[in-house]
CSV table of C-alpha atoms in Angstrom, one decimal:
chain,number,residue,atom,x,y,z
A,1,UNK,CA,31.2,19.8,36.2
A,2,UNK,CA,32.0,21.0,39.8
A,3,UNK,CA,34.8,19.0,41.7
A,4,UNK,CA,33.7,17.8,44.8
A,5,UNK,CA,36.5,19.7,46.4
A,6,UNK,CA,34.4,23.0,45.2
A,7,UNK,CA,30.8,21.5,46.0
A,8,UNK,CA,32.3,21.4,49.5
A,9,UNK,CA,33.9,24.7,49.9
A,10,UNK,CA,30.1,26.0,48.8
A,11,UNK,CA,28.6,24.1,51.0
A,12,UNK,CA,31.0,25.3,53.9
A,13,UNK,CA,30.8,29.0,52.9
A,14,UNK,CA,27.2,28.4,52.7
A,15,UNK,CA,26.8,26.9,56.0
A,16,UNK,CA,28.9,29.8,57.8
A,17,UNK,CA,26.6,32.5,56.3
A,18,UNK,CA,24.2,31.1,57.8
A,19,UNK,CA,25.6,30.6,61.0
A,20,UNK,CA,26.9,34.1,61.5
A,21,UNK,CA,23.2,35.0,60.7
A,22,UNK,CA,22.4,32.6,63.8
A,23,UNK,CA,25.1,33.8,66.1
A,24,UNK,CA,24.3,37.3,65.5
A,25,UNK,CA,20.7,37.2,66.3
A,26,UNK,CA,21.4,35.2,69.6
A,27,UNK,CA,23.7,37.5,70.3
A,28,UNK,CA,21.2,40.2,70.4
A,29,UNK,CA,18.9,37.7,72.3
A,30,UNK,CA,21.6,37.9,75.0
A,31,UNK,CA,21.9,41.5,74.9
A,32,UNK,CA,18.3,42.0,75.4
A,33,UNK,CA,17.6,40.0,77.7
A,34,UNK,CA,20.5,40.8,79.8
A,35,UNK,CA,19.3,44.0,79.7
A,36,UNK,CA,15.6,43.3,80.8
A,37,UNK,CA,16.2,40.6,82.8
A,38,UNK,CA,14.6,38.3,81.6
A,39,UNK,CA,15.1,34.3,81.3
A,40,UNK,CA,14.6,32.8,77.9
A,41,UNK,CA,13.3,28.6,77.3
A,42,UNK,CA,13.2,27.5,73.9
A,43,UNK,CA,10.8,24.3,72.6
A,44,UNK,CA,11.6,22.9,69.2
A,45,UNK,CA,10.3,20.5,67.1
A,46,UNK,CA,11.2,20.9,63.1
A,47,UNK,CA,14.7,22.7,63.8
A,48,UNK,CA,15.8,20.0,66.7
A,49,UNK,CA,18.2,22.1,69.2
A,50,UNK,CA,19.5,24.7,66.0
A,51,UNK,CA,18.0,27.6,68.3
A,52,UNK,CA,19.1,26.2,71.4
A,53,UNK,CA,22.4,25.5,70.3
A,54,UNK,CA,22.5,29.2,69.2
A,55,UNK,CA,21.2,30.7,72.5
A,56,UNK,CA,24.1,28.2,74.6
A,57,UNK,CA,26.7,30.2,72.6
A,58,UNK,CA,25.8,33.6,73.2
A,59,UNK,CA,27.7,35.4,75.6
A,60,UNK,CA,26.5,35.1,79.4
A,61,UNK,CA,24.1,32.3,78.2
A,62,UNK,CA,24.0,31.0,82.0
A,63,UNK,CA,22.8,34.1,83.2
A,64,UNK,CA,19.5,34.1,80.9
A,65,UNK,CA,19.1,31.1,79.0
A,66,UNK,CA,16.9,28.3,80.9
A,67,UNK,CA,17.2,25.7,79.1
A,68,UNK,CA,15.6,24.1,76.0
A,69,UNK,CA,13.1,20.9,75.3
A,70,UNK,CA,13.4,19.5,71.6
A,71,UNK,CA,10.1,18.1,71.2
A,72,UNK,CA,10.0,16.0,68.0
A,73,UNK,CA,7.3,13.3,68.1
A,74,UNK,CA,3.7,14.5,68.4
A,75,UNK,CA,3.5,12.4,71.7
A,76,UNK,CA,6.2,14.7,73.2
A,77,UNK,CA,4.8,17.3,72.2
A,78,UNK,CA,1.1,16.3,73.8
A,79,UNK,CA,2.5,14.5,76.9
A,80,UNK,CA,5.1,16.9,77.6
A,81,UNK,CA,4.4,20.2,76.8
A,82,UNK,CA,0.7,19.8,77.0
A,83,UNK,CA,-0.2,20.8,73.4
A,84,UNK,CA,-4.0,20.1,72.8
A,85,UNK,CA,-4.5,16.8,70.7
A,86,UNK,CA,-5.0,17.5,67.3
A,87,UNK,CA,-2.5,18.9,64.6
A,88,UNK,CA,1.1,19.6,66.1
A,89,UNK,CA,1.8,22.1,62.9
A,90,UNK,CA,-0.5,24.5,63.5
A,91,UNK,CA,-0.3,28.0,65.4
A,92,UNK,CA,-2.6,26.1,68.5
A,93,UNK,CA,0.8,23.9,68.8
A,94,UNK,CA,2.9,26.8,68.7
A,95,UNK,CA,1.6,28.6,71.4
A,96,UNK,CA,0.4,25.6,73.8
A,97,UNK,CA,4.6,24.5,73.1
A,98,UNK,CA,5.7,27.7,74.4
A,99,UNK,CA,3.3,28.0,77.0
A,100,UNK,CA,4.4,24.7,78.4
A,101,UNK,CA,8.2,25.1,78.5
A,102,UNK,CA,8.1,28.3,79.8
A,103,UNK,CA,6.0,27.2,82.5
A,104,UNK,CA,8.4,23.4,82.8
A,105,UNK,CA,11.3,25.3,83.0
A,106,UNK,CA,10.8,28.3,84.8
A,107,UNK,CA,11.3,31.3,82.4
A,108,UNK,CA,10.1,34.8,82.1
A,109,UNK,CA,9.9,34.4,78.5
A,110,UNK,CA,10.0,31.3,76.1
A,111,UNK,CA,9.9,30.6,72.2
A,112,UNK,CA,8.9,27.6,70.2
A,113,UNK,CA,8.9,26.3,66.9
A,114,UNK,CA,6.5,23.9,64.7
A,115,UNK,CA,6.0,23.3,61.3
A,116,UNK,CA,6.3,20.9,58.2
A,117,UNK,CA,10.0,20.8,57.1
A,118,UNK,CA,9.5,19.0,54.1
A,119,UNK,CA,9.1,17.0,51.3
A,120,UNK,CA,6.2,15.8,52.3
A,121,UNK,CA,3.1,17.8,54.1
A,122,UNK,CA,2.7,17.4,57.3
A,123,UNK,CA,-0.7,17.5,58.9
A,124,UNK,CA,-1.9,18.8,56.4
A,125,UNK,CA,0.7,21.5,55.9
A,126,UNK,CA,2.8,22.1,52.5
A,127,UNK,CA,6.4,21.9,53.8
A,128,UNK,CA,7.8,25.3,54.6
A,129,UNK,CA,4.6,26.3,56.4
A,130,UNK,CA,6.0,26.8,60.3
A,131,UNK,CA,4.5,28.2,63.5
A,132,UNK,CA,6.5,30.0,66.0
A,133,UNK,CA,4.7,30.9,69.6
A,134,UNK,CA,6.1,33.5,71.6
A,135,UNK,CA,4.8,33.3,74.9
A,136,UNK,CA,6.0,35.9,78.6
A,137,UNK,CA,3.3,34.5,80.6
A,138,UNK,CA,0.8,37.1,80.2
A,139,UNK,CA,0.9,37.5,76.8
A,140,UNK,CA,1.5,35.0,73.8
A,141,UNK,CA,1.4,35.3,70.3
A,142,UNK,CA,2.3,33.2,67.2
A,143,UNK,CA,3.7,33.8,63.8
A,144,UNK,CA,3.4,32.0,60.4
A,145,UNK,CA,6.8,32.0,58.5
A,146,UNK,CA,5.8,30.5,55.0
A,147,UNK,CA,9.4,29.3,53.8
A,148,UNK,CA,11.0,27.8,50.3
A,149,UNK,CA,13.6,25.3,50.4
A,150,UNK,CA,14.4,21.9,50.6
A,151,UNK,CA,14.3,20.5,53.9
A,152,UNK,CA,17.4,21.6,55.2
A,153,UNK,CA,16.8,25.4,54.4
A,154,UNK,CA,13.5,25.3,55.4
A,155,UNK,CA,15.0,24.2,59.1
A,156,UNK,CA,17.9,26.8,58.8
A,157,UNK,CA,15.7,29.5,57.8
A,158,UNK,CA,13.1,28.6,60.5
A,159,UNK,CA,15.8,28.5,63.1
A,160,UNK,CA,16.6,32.3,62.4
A,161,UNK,CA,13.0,33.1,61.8
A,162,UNK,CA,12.7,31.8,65.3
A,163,UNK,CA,15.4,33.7,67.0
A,164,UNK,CA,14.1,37.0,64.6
A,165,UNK,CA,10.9,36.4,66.2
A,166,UNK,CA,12.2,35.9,69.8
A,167,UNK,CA,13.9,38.9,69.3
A,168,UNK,CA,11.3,41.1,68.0
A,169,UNK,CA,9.5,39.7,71.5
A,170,UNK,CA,12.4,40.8,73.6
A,171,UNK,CA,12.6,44.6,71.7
A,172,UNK,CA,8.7,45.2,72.5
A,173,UNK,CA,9.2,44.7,76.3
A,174,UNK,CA,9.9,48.0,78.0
């Protein structure tokens, strides 16, 4: 049997693996959009402010990063970011999300991220099933990220899924 000392340590090397995977992909977020010239707003629901937090450590982050809304109830979500009634973990969330917070807060491009962290399904969702909308105002798109886990990988894994898909956004602009 582990001590609880070791458990720990695991759980701490673990934890840093994973944010060096975060740090590095909102590091290229910064890069890129530095180099475009573009603003970036972020909505979350399932990961509540991992991406943001991410984003408001990258270097130059005041020059590029908006701002972010963490939308965690439905209402929220309806109210505030205008997302159609009806299932809020669904790809229709995903995209009204970033629609609306790139539009509340002003940027050239915006990200956000839905889905059913787990254990239990979530409108009708198996957990692991998320939603991330990529929207630059005259183009959106969303992507399904179908993820294992228990809860709390399922929200680390969607945080990075979320920058990775942000990214991939930010390398197709010319």
């Amino acid at each position: 049997m582990q001590s609880q000392s070791t458990i720990t340590q695991k759980q701490q090397e673990s934890g840093q693996q994973e944010e060096n995977t975060r740090d590095r992909l909102a590091r290229e977020v910064s890069e890129l959009a530095r180099r475009h010239g573009v603003t970036i707003a972020v909505a979350e629901s399932l990961t509540g402010g991992m991406v943001a937090s991410a984003l408001a450590a990258a270097e130059a982050a005041s020059e590029w990063f908006r701002g972010s809304l963490v939308a965690y109830s439905s209402e929220v979500k309806h109210e505030v970011l205008d997302v159609p009634d009806g299932p809020v973990v669904s790809a229709e969330a995903a995209a009204a999300m970033a629609r609306g917070v790139r539009r509340l807060l002003g940027a050239d491009v915006a990200v956000a991220v839905t889905g059913a962290g787990g254990p239990d399904p979530q409108d009708g969702q198996d957990p692991g099933t998320v939603y991330v909308g990529v929207d630059d105002g005259a183009d959106g798109r969303v992507h399904e990220l179908d993820l294992d886990g228990d809860p709390e990988e399922i929200i680390v894994q969607a945080a990075d899924g979320t920058l990775g898909e942000l990214l991939d956004a930010l390398h197709a602009r010319r």
